[in-house]
mmCIF file of C-alpha atoms in Angstrom:
data_model
loop_
_atom_site.group_PDB
_atom_site.id
_atom_site.type_symbol
_atom_site.label_atom_id
_atom_site.label_comp_id
_atom_site.label_asym_id
_atom_site.label_seq_id
_atom_site.Cartn_x
_atom_site.Cartn_y
_atom_site.Cartn_z
ATOM 1 C CA MET A 1 201.486 152.648 89.891
ATOM 2 C CA LYS A 2 199.508 155.621 88.552
ATOM 3 C CA LYS A 3 196.619 153.310 87.690
ATOM 4 C CA LYS A 4 196.664 151.901 91.216
ATOM 5 C CA LEU A 5 196.623 155.390 92.766
ATOM 6 C CA PHE A 6 193.761 156.410 90.469
ATOM 7 C CA LEU A 7 191.733 153.354 91.492
ATOM 8 C CA LEU A 8 192.393 154.020 95.176
ATOM 9 C CA SER A 9 191.301 157.638 94.788
ATOM 10 C CA PHE A 10 188.219 156.571 92.853
ATOM 11 C CA PHE A 11 187.160 154.035 95.474
ATOM 12 C CA ALA A 12 187.820 156.524 98.292
ATOM 13 C CA LEU A 13 185.616 159.122 96.560
ATOM 14 C CA SER A 14 182.964 156.510 95.825
ATOM 15 C CA ASN A 15 182.912 155.370 99.456
ATOM 16 C CA SER A 16 182.689 158.996 100.614
ATOM 17 C CA ILE A 17 179.691 159.651 98.334
ATOM 18 C CA HIS A 18 177.944 156.479 99.480
ATOM 19 C CA SER A 19 178.637 157.333 103.113
ATOM 20 C CA GLN A 20 177.114 160.791 102.689
ATOM 21 C CA SER A 21 174.150 159.318 100.826
ATOM 22 C CA ASP A 22 173.545 156.811 103.627
ATOM 23 C CA GLU A 23 173.750 159.648 106.162
ATOM 24 C CA VAL A 24 171.093 161.608 104.253
ATOM 25 C CA ASP A 25 168.792 158.595 103.968
ATOM 26 C CA LEU A 26 169.092 157.924 107.688
ATOM 27 C CA ALA A 27 168.389 161.584 108.520
ATOM 28 C CA ILE A 28 165.325 161.685 106.250
ATOM 29 C CA LYS A 29 163.863 158.500 107.737
ATOM 30 C CA GLU A 30 164.339 159.816 111.273
ATOM 31 C CA LEU A 31 162.749 163.165 110.350
ATOM 32 C CA MET A 32 159.809 161.431 108.674
ATOM 33 C CA GLN A 33 159.197 159.375 111.799
ATOM 34 C CA LYS A 34 159.515 162.393 114.082
ATOM 35 C CA ASN A 35 157.128 164.495 111.960
ATOM 36 C CA LYS A 36 154.744 161.607 111.136
ATOM 37 C CA ILE A 37 155.259 162.148 107.390
ATOM 38 C CA VAL A 38 153.644 159.470 105.223
ATOM 39 C CA GLY A 39 155.552 159.786 101.930
ATOM 40 C CA LEU A 40 158.458 161.942 100.755
ATOM 41 C CA GLN A 41 160.695 162.630 97.768
ATOM 42 C CA LEU A 42 164.094 164.282 97.984
ATOM 43 C CA ALA A 43 166.435 165.829 95.428
ATOM 44 C CA VAL A 44 169.706 167.630 96.114
ATOM 45 C CA ILE A 45 171.601 169.762 93.604
ATOM 46 C CA LYS A 46 175.248 170.746 93.912
ATOM 47 C CA ASN A 47 177.141 172.685 91.259
ATOM 48 C CA ASN A 48 174.136 172.437 88.912
ATOM 49 C CA LYS A 49 174.004 168.622 89.064
ATOM 50 C CA ILE A 50 171.599 166.352 90.893
ATOM 51 C CA VAL A 51 173.844 164.597 93.407
ATOM 52 C CA LYS A 52 171.145 162.902 95.466
ATOM 53 C CA LYS A 53 167.597 161.758 94.787
ATOM 54 C CA ASN A 54 165.483 159.265 96.657
ATOM 55 C CA HIS A 55 161.946 158.413 97.720
ATOM 56 C CA TYR A 56 160.567 157.180 101.013
ATOM 57 C CA GLY A 57 157.334 155.962 102.573
ATOM 58 C CA LEU A 58 153.863 155.578 101.108
ATOM 59 C CA ALA A 59 152.065 157.427 98.335
ATOM 60 C CA SER A 60 148.815 155.781 99.427
ATOM 61 C CA ILE A 61 148.186 154.209 102.810
ATOM 62 C CA GLN A 62 144.831 152.797 101.686
ATOM 63 C CA ASP A 63 146.343 150.890 98.793
ATOM 64 C CA SER A 64 149.784 150.213 100.323
ATOM 65 C CA ILE A 65 151.485 151.941 97.370
ATOM 66 C CA ARG A 66 155.007 153.143 97.994
ATOM 67 C CA VAL A 67 156.418 156.425 96.725
ATOM 68 C CA ASP A 68 158.759 155.951 93.753
ATOM 69 C CA ASN A 69 160.782 158.362 91.649
ATOM 70 C CA LYS A 70 157.847 158.995 89.272
ATOM 71 C CA THR A 71 155.218 159.671 91.946
ATOM 72 C CA VAL A 72 153.887 163.204 91.448
ATOM 73 C CA PHE A 73 153.007 165.428 94.403
ATOM 74 C CA SER A 74 150.878 168.553 94.480
ATOM 75 C CA ILE A 75 153.414 171.316 95.128
ATOM 76 C CA ASN A 76 150.737 173.760 96.349
ATOM 77 C CA SER A 77 151.987 177.357 96.671
ATOM 78 C CA MET A 78 155.398 176.494 95.260
ATOM 79 C CA ALA A 79 153.535 177.074 91.979
ATOM 80 C CA LYS A 80 153.918 180.794 92.712
ATOM 81 C CA ALA A 81 157.628 180.463 91.935
ATOM 82 C CA PHE A 82 156.746 179.189 88.444
ATOM 83 C CA THR A 83 154.315 182.091 88.031
ATOM 84 C CA GLY A 84 157.056 184.502 89.087
ATOM 85 C CA VAL A 85 159.396 183.042 86.469
ATOM 86 C CA ALA A 86 156.617 183.298 83.836
ATOM 87 C CA ILE A 87 156.164 186.990 84.643
ATOM 88 C CA MET A 88 159.891 187.629 84.311
ATOM 89 C CA GLN A 89 159.969 185.752 80.995
ATOM 90 C CA LEU A 90 157.371 188.218 79.695
ATOM 91 C CA VAL A 91 159.461 191.083 81.081
ATOM 92 C CA GLU A 92 162.512 189.721 79.247
ATOM 93 C CA LYS A 93 160.542 189.619 75.995
ATOM 94 C CA GLY A 94 159.572 193.269 76.413
ATOM 95 C CA LYS A 95 155.865 192.454 76.762
ATOM 96 C CA LEU A 96 155.543 193.587 80.361
ATOM 97 C CA LYS A 97 157.108 195.982 82.872
ATOM 98 C CA LEU A 98 157.076 195.353 86.596
ATOM 99 C CA GLU A 99 156.261 198.986 87.357
ATOM 100 C CA ASP A 100 153.267 199.059 84.992
ATOM 101 C CA PRO A 101 149.845 199.374 86.614
ATOM 102 C CA ILE A 102 147.851 196.151 86.320
ATOM 103 C CA SER A 103 145.046 198.175 84.716
ATOM 104 C CA LYS A 104 147.249 198.398 81.618
ATOM 105 C CA TYR A 105 146.646 194.673 81.075
ATOM 106 C CA LEU A 106 143.349 193.939 82.840
ATOM 107 C CA ASP A 107 139.886 195.425 82.348
ATOM 108 C CA SER A 108 136.984 195.901 84.761
ATOM 109 C CA LEU A 109 139.101 196.522 87.844
ATOM 110 C CA PRO A 110 137.903 198.580 90.832
ATOM 111 C CA ASN A 111 139.214 202.157 90.834
ATOM 112 C CA SER A 112 141.202 201.421 94.005
ATOM 113 C CA TRP A 113 143.128 198.696 92.136
ATOM 114 C CA LYS A 114 144.005 200.578 88.962
ATOM 115 C CA ASN A 115 147.322 202.040 90.111
ATOM 116 C CA ILE A 116 148.548 198.827 91.733
ATOM 117 C CA THR A 117 151.673 197.669 89.898
ATOM 118 C CA VAL A 118 152.580 194.245 88.575
ATOM 119 C CA LYS A 119 155.484 194.102 91.013
ATOM 120 C CA GLN A 120 153.202 194.881 93.957
ATOM 121 C CA ILE A 121 150.899 191.943 93.236
ATOM 122 C CA ALA A 122 153.920 189.699 92.592
ATOM 123 C CA THR A 123 155.401 190.587 96.010
ATOM 124 C CA HIS A 124 152.145 190.662 98.033
ATOM 125 C CA THR A 125 152.411 194.407 98.690
ATOM 126 C CA SER A 126 149.312 195.311 96.652
ATOM 127 C CA GLY A 127 146.719 195.568 99.414
ATOM 128 C CA VAL A 128 144.096 193.665 97.390
ATOM 129 C CA PRO A 129 141.669 191.615 99.524
ATOM 130 C CA ASP A 130 142.151 187.879 99.934
ATOM 131 C CA ILE A 131 139.850 185.173 98.578
ATOM 132 C CA TRP A 132 139.346 183.736 102.072
ATOM 133 C CA GLU A 133 136.506 185.177 104.165
ATOM 134 C CA SER A 134 137.573 182.784 106.951
ATOM 135 C CA PRO A 135 140.509 180.364 107.320
ATOM 136 C CA GLU A 136 138.386 177.457 106.051
ATOM 137 C CA HIS A 137 136.017 179.183 103.658
ATOM 138 C CA MET A 138 136.681 180.682 100.239
ATOM 139 C CA LEU A 139 134.465 183.487 98.918
ATOM 140 C CA SER A 140 133.365 181.182 96.112
ATOM 141 C CA GLU A 141 134.472 177.987 94.390
ATOM 142 C CA ASP A 142 133.309 179.280 91.017
ATOM 143 C CA SER A 143 136.059 181.203 89.213
ATOM 144 C CA LYS A 144 133.919 184.043 87.830
ATOM 145 C CA THR A 145 131.932 184.490 91.025
ATOM 146 C CA LEU A 146 135.118 184.436 93.079
ATOM 147 C CA PHE A 147 136.704 187.265 91.087
ATOM 148 C CA LYS A 148 133.482 189.321 91.165
ATOM 149 C CA LYS A 149 133.168 189.009 94.944
ATOM 150 C CA ILE A 150 136.784 190.016 95.499
ATOM 151 C CA THR A 151 136.461 193.154 93.368
ATOM 152 C CA GLU A 152 133.529 194.272 95.546
ATOM 153 C CA LEU A 153 135.697 194.324 98.688
ATOM 154 C CA PRO A 154 137.794 197.308 99.871
ATOM 155 C CA VAL A 155 141.592 197.224 99.721
ATOM 156 C CA VAL A 156 143.245 196.049 102.940
ATOM 157 C CA PHE A 157 145.953 198.733 102.826
ATOM 158 C CA GLN A 158 147.257 201.262 100.332
ATOM 159 C CA PRO A 159 149.492 199.695 97.666
ATOM 160 C CA GLY A 160 153.131 199.522 98.720
ATOM 161 C CA GLU A 161 152.445 200.410 102.354
ATOM 162 C CA ASP A 162 152.580 196.873 103.760
ATOM 163 C CA ARG A 163 153.016 193.234 102.826
ATOM 164 C CA ARG A 164 150.300 190.618 103.285
ATOM 165 C CA TYR A 165 150.478 187.232 101.601
ATOM 166 C CA ASN A 166 147.307 186.263 99.750
ATOM 167 C CA GLN A 167 146.113 184.234 96.807
ATOM 168 C CA THR A 168 144.344 187.044 94.926
ATOM 169 C CA ASN A 169 147.678 188.521 93.874
ATOM 170 C CA TYR A 170 148.604 185.410 91.914
ATOM 171 C CA MET A 171 145.135 185.087 90.427
ATOM 172 C CA LEU A 172 145.767 188.521 88.894
ATOM 173 C CA LEU A 173 149.241 187.513 87.678
ATOM 174 C CA GLY A 174 147.725 184.495 85.940
ATOM 175 C CA MET A 175 145.169 186.721 84.232
ATOM 176 C CA ILE A 176 147.975 189.002 83.031
ATOM 177 C CA ILE A 177 150.021 186.062 81.710
ATOM 178 C CA GLU A 178 147.026 184.770 79.745
ATOM 179 C CA LYS A 179 146.083 188.215 78.429
ATOM 180 C CA ILE A 180 149.588 189.026 77.170
ATOM 181 C CA SER A 181 150.507 185.586 75.830
ATOM 182 C CA GLY A 182 147.118 184.668 74.366
ATOM 183 C CA LYS A 183 147.572 181.196 75.890
ATOM 184 C CA SER A 184 146.219 179.428 78.931
ATOM 185 C CA TYR A 185 148.370 179.614 82.044
ATOM 186 C CA GLU A 186 149.045 175.876 81.781
ATOM 187 C CA GLN A 187 150.074 176.030 78.126
ATOM 188 C CA PHE A 188 152.391 178.958 78.814
ATOM 189 C CA LEU A 189 154.142 176.999 81.577
ATOM 190 C CA VAL A 190 154.383 173.851 79.463
ATOM 191 C CA GLU A 191 155.990 175.656 76.515
ATOM 192 C CA ASN A 192 158.218 178.060 78.420
ATOM 193 C CA GLN A 193 159.279 176.062 81.473
ATOM 194 C CA PHE A 194 158.213 172.407 81.699
ATOM 195 C CA GLU A 195 159.357 171.343 78.224
ATOM 196 C CA ILE A 196 162.583 173.325 78.439
ATOM 197 C CA ALA A 197 163.484 171.840 81.837
ATOM 198 C CA GLY A 198 162.519 168.299 80.793
ATOM 199 C CA MET A 199 159.602 167.903 83.221
ATOM 200 C CA LYS A 200 157.795 165.032 81.470
ATOM 201 C CA ASN A 201 155.865 163.712 84.462
ATOM 202 C CA THR A 202 154.778 167.241 85.377
ATOM 203 C CA ILE A 203 153.404 167.783 81.879
ATOM 204 C CA LYS A 204 151.653 164.426 81.949
ATOM 205 C CA ALA A 205 150.018 165.146 85.313
ATOM 206 C CA GLY A 206 148.638 168.518 84.215
ATOM 207 C CA LEU A 207 147.315 171.224 86.520
ATOM 208 C CA GLY A 208 144.498 170.682 88.984
ATOM 209 C CA ASP A 209 143.305 170.540 92.584
ATOM 210 C CA TYR A 210 142.987 167.636 95.043
ATOM 211 C CA TYR A 211 139.742 166.489 93.445
ATOM 212 C CA LYS A 212 141.413 165.801 90.114
ATOM 213 C CA ILE A 213 142.345 162.180 89.449
ATOM 214 C CA VAL A 214 146.057 162.269 88.675
ATOM 215 C CA ASN A 215 147.681 158.970 87.786
ATOM 216 C CA HIS A 216 150.709 157.985 89.844
ATOM 217 C CA SER A 217 150.115 160.762 92.366
ATOM 218 C CA ALA A 218 150.592 160.794 96.123
ATOM 219 C CA ARG A 219 147.385 161.038 98.161
ATOM 220 C CA PRO A 220 147.366 164.091 100.448
ATOM 221 C CA TYR A 221 146.943 163.538 104.192
ATOM 222 C CA SER A 222 146.648 165.672 107.308
ATOM 223 C CA TYR A 223 146.178 165.547 111.066
ATOM 224 C CA PHE A 224 144.457 168.964 111.043
ATOM 225 C CA ARG A 225 140.850 167.822 110.979
ATOM 226 C CA ASN A 226 140.552 165.856 114.221
ATOM 227 C CA GLY A 227 144.056 164.931 115.305
ATOM 228 C CA SER A 228 143.958 161.633 113.419
ATOM 229 C CA LEU A 229 145.356 161.017 109.951
ATOM 230 C CA THR A 230 142.746 161.790 107.284
ATOM 231 C CA ASN A 231 142.589 162.452 103.565
ATOM 232 C CA VAL A 232 142.627 166.078 102.448
ATOM 233 C CA TYR A 233 140.394 167.601 99.765
ATOM 234 C CA GLU A 234 140.784 171.194 98.621
ATOM 235 C CA VAL A 235 139.045 173.027 95.811
ATOM 236 C CA ILE A 236 141.207 175.309 93.682
ATOM 237 C CA PRO A 237 139.200 177.329 91.135
ATOM 238 C CA THR A 238 140.876 177.438 87.724
ATOM 239 C CA ASN A 239 141.739 181.124 87.983
ATOM 240 C CA LEU A 240 143.723 180.280 91.137
ATOM 241 C CA TYR A 241 145.950 177.787 89.306
ATOM 242 C CA PRO A 242 148.808 180.335 89.187
ATOM 243 C CA ALA A 243 148.797 180.238 93.000
ATOM 244 C CA ALA A 244 148.652 176.459 93.550
ATOM 245 C CA SER A 245 147.964 173.769 90.954
ATOM 246 C CA ILE A 246 151.129 172.026 89.752
ATOM 247 C CA TYR A 247 151.899 168.325 90.240
ATOM 248 C CA SER A 248 155.576 167.427 90.012
ATOM 249 C CA THR A 249 158.368 165.231 91.321
ATOM 250 C CA ALA A 250 161.365 166.282 93.396
ATOM 251 C CA THR A 251 163.699 165.273 90.555
ATOM 252 C CA GLU A 252 161.807 167.361 87.998
ATOM 253 C CA MET A 253 161.695 170.294 90.404
ATOM 254 C CA ALA A 254 165.475 169.920 90.648
ATOM 255 C CA LYS A 255 165.748 169.975 86.846
ATOM 256 C CA TRP A 256 163.718 173.188 86.857
ATOM 257 C CA VAL A 257 166.050 174.758 89.435
ATOM 258 C CA ILE A 258 169.063 173.806 87.320
ATOM 259 C CA ALA A 259 167.469 175.340 84.208
ATOM 260 C CA LEU A 260 166.769 178.483 86.219
ATOM 261 C CA GLN A 261 170.272 178.791 87.615
ATOM 262 C CA ASN A 262 172.119 178.006 84.391
ATOM 263 C CA ASN A 263 170.125 180.781 82.697
ATOM 264 C CA THR A 264 168.164 178.508 80.373
ATOM 265 C CA LEU A 265 164.833 179.906 81.609
ATOM 266 C CA LEU A 266 165.969 183.445 82.429
ATOM 267 C CA LYS A 267 169.018 185.597 81.824
ATOM 268 C CA ALA A 268 171.333 186.204 84.791
ATOM 269 C CA GLU A 269 170.199 189.814 85.258
ATOM 270 C CA THR A 270 166.543 188.817 85.095
ATOM 271 C CA LEU A 271 167.109 186.077 87.664
ATOM 272 C CA LYS A 272 168.758 188.648 89.924
ATOM 273 C CA THR A 273 165.644 190.833 89.658
ATOM 274 C CA LEU A 274 163.406 187.831 90.360
ATOM 275 C CA TRP A 275 165.243 187.129 93.616
ATOM 276 C CA THR A 276 165.720 190.727 94.816
ATOM 277 C CA PRO A 277 163.650 191.464 97.960
ATOM 278 C CA THR A 278 161.014 194.139 97.481
ATOM 279 C CA LEU A 279 160.914 197.440 99.351
ATOM 280 C CA LEU A 280 157.851 199.281 100.613
ATOM 281 C CA ASN A 281 157.039 202.894 99.732
ATOM 282 C CA ASN A 282 159.133 204.023 102.716
ATOM 283 C CA GLY A 283 162.203 202.301 101.293
ATOM 284 C CA LYS A 284 162.227 199.562 103.922
ATOM 285 C CA LYS A 285 161.670 195.833 103.638
ATOM 286 C CA PRO A 286 158.377 194.513 105.032
ATOM 287 C CA GLY A 287 158.713 193.286 108.618
ATOM 288 C CA SER A 288 161.314 194.235 111.202
ATOM 289 C CA VAL A 289 163.886 196.833 110.148
ATOM 290 C CA ASP A 290 166.935 194.660 110.870
ATOM 291 C CA SER A 291 165.512 191.431 109.443
ATOM 292 C CA THR A 292 167.475 189.574 106.775
ATOM 293 C CA ASN A 293 164.219 188.073 105.492
ATOM 294 C CA GLY A 294 162.537 189.480 102.405
ATOM 295 C CA THR A 295 159.829 188.874 99.827
ATOM 296 C CA ALA A 296 160.805 188.554 96.174
ATOM 297 C CA ILE A 297 158.778 187.654 93.063
ATOM 298 C CA GLY A 298 157.325 184.198 93.698
ATOM 299 C CA PHE A 299 160.029 183.435 96.268
ATOM 300 C CA ASP A 300 161.089 184.467 99.757
ATOM 301 C CA THR A 301 164.658 185.287 100.735
ATOM 302 C CA ASN A 302 166.932 185.206 103.734
ATOM 303 C CA LEU A 303 170.053 187.169 102.844
ATOM 304 C CA ARG A 304 171.933 186.312 106.034
ATOM 305 C CA ASP A 305 175.723 186.434 105.968
ATOM 306 C CA LYS A 306 176.197 182.674 106.182
ATOM 307 C CA ASN A 307 174.518 180.530 103.524
ATOM 308 C CA PRO A 308 172.023 183.110 102.164
ATOM 309 C CA VAL A 309 168.981 181.262 100.840
ATOM 310 C CA ILE A 310 166.075 181.664 98.411
ATOM 311 C CA THR A 311 162.978 179.687 99.386
ATOM 312 C CA ALA A 312 159.613 178.518 98.069
ATOM 313 C CA LEU A 313 157.121 176.674 100.268
ATOM 314 C CA GLY A 314 153.844 174.943 99.554
ATOM 315 C CA GLY A 315 150.902 173.676 101.563
ATOM 316 C CA ALA A 316 152.839 173.211 104.818
ATOM 317 C CA ARG A 317 154.139 170.055 103.115
ATOM 318 C CA ASN A 318 156.729 171.057 100.476
ATOM 319 C CA ALA A 319 159.927 173.075 100.514
ATOM 320 C CA LEU A 320 162.557 174.266 98.058
ATOM 321 C CA TYR A 321 165.713 175.928 99.408
ATOM 322 C CA ILE A 322 168.226 177.411 96.966
ATOM 323 C CA TYR A 323 171.651 178.535 98.214
ATOM 324 C CA PRO A 324 172.999 180.560 95.230
ATOM 325 C CA LYS A 325 176.302 181.445 96.906
ATOM 326 C CA ASP A 326 176.977 177.799 97.760
ATOM 327 C CA ASP A 327 175.636 176.213 94.519
ATOM 328 C CA VAL A 328 173.428 173.912 96.581
ATOM 329 C CA SER A 329 169.658 173.385 96.385
ATOM 330 C CA VAL A 330 167.351 170.969 98.198
ATOM 331 C CA VAL A 331 163.823 169.925 97.199
ATOM 332 C CA ILE A 332 161.549 168.066 99.609
ATOM 333 C CA LEU A 333 158.019 167.067 98.584
ATOM 334 C CA THR A 334 155.680 165.276 101.001
ATOM 335 C CA ASN A 335 152.034 164.239 101.096
ATOM 336 C CA LEU A 336 151.395 165.424 104.663
ATOM 337 C CA GLN A 337 149.877 168.853 105.147
ATOM 338 C CA GLY A 338 151.457 169.923 108.399
ATOM 339 C CA GLY A 339 154.663 168.018 107.716
ATOM 340 C CA HIS A 340 156.444 171.420 107.513
ATOM 341 C CA PRO A 341 159.700 170.327 105.814
ATOM 342 C CA GLN A 342 160.932 173.937 106.077
ATOM 343 C CA ARG A 343 161.603 173.112 109.725
ATOM 344 C CA PHE A 344 164.171 170.440 108.872
ATOM 345 C CA ILE A 345 165.246 170.973 105.245
ATOM 346 C CA GLU A 346 168.346 172.874 106.375
ATOM 347 C CA ASP A 347 169.439 169.837 108.392
ATOM 348 C CA ILE A 348 169.714 168.061 105.044
ATOM 349 C CA ALA A 349 171.248 171.058 103.271
ATOM 350 C CA ASN A 350 173.938 171.330 105.955
ATOM 351 C CA LEU A 351 175.274 167.933 104.866
ATOM 352 C CA TYR A 352 176.149 169.518 101.514
ATOM 353 C CA LEU A 353 176.986 173.133 102.385
ATOM 354 C CA THR A 354 180.762 173.644 102.432
ATOM 355 C CA ASP A 355 180.671 176.184 105.291
ATOM 356 C CA ASN A 356 179.002 173.651 107.566
ATOM 357 C CA LYS A 357 181.492 170.816 107.138
#
């Protein structure tokens, strides 16, 4: 009798899991069609375990190659979250302090930059100028020339007085990581994050921009150029790799999130610091006074009462939402710039969040 009851319970649970999985697959396919997304990978974590992973659509339209579970996607600015973790790993080892001026670690900086702190560049409150002189045009595609041109520009605002997202901040963080560790940014990530989290395909792909030939990678597409679907090519100078350069899979991103949350990559207190929203010099969060949104180190936050969430976005095509209070995380990687999965990722998360059932 007990065996029969156990089997009935098992099959009921199994059917429930399959039913939920089918519901997620259906939702993803509808969202892909609605948003004209070419290829997508999904991974869902609950209670520090991957409970759902799947792949949909095409990695390459030209070659009729479907996305599979080993297809790597450029994660674009989600790389900043890895850079933020790298910075906090150095803090944990006593090699760096967030309140230190960046001039303690970097030479040949403009006088107006010397008192900017590590935390200010990590939270985009530094006031340093951006690498973009127009939305489509970078100051230079050569790494050395790019840095030289930036240092010749005036600060946009006084450090700590405002918040303005830009790529220069994470260029500087990468320089600090390399200076302190004595290793390349890529090697530091491989040894201190990728290998520990078991990100084999990420390691194999290596860092690079859209011009790099990466085996088993999803081609990037966009409708931005002329309203029709086209390939996308973007140059990322090597000193901007800490801002956007990683190729990964949704499953390996999920493994990284698990390693982060189970304190394999960082201690609990350090993780808390990583995800704490920054304050400006006036003691207020950037933006509206009553906003629940905030900027942390490599991540953004929304500390709303229901389902507070930590987020990382990349290239208007990738999204990672972590719900620490609910022990749920969702990773969506796509190959469509302009797919904006942040607009629908919570529709998927709501299928797993207890408060929404």
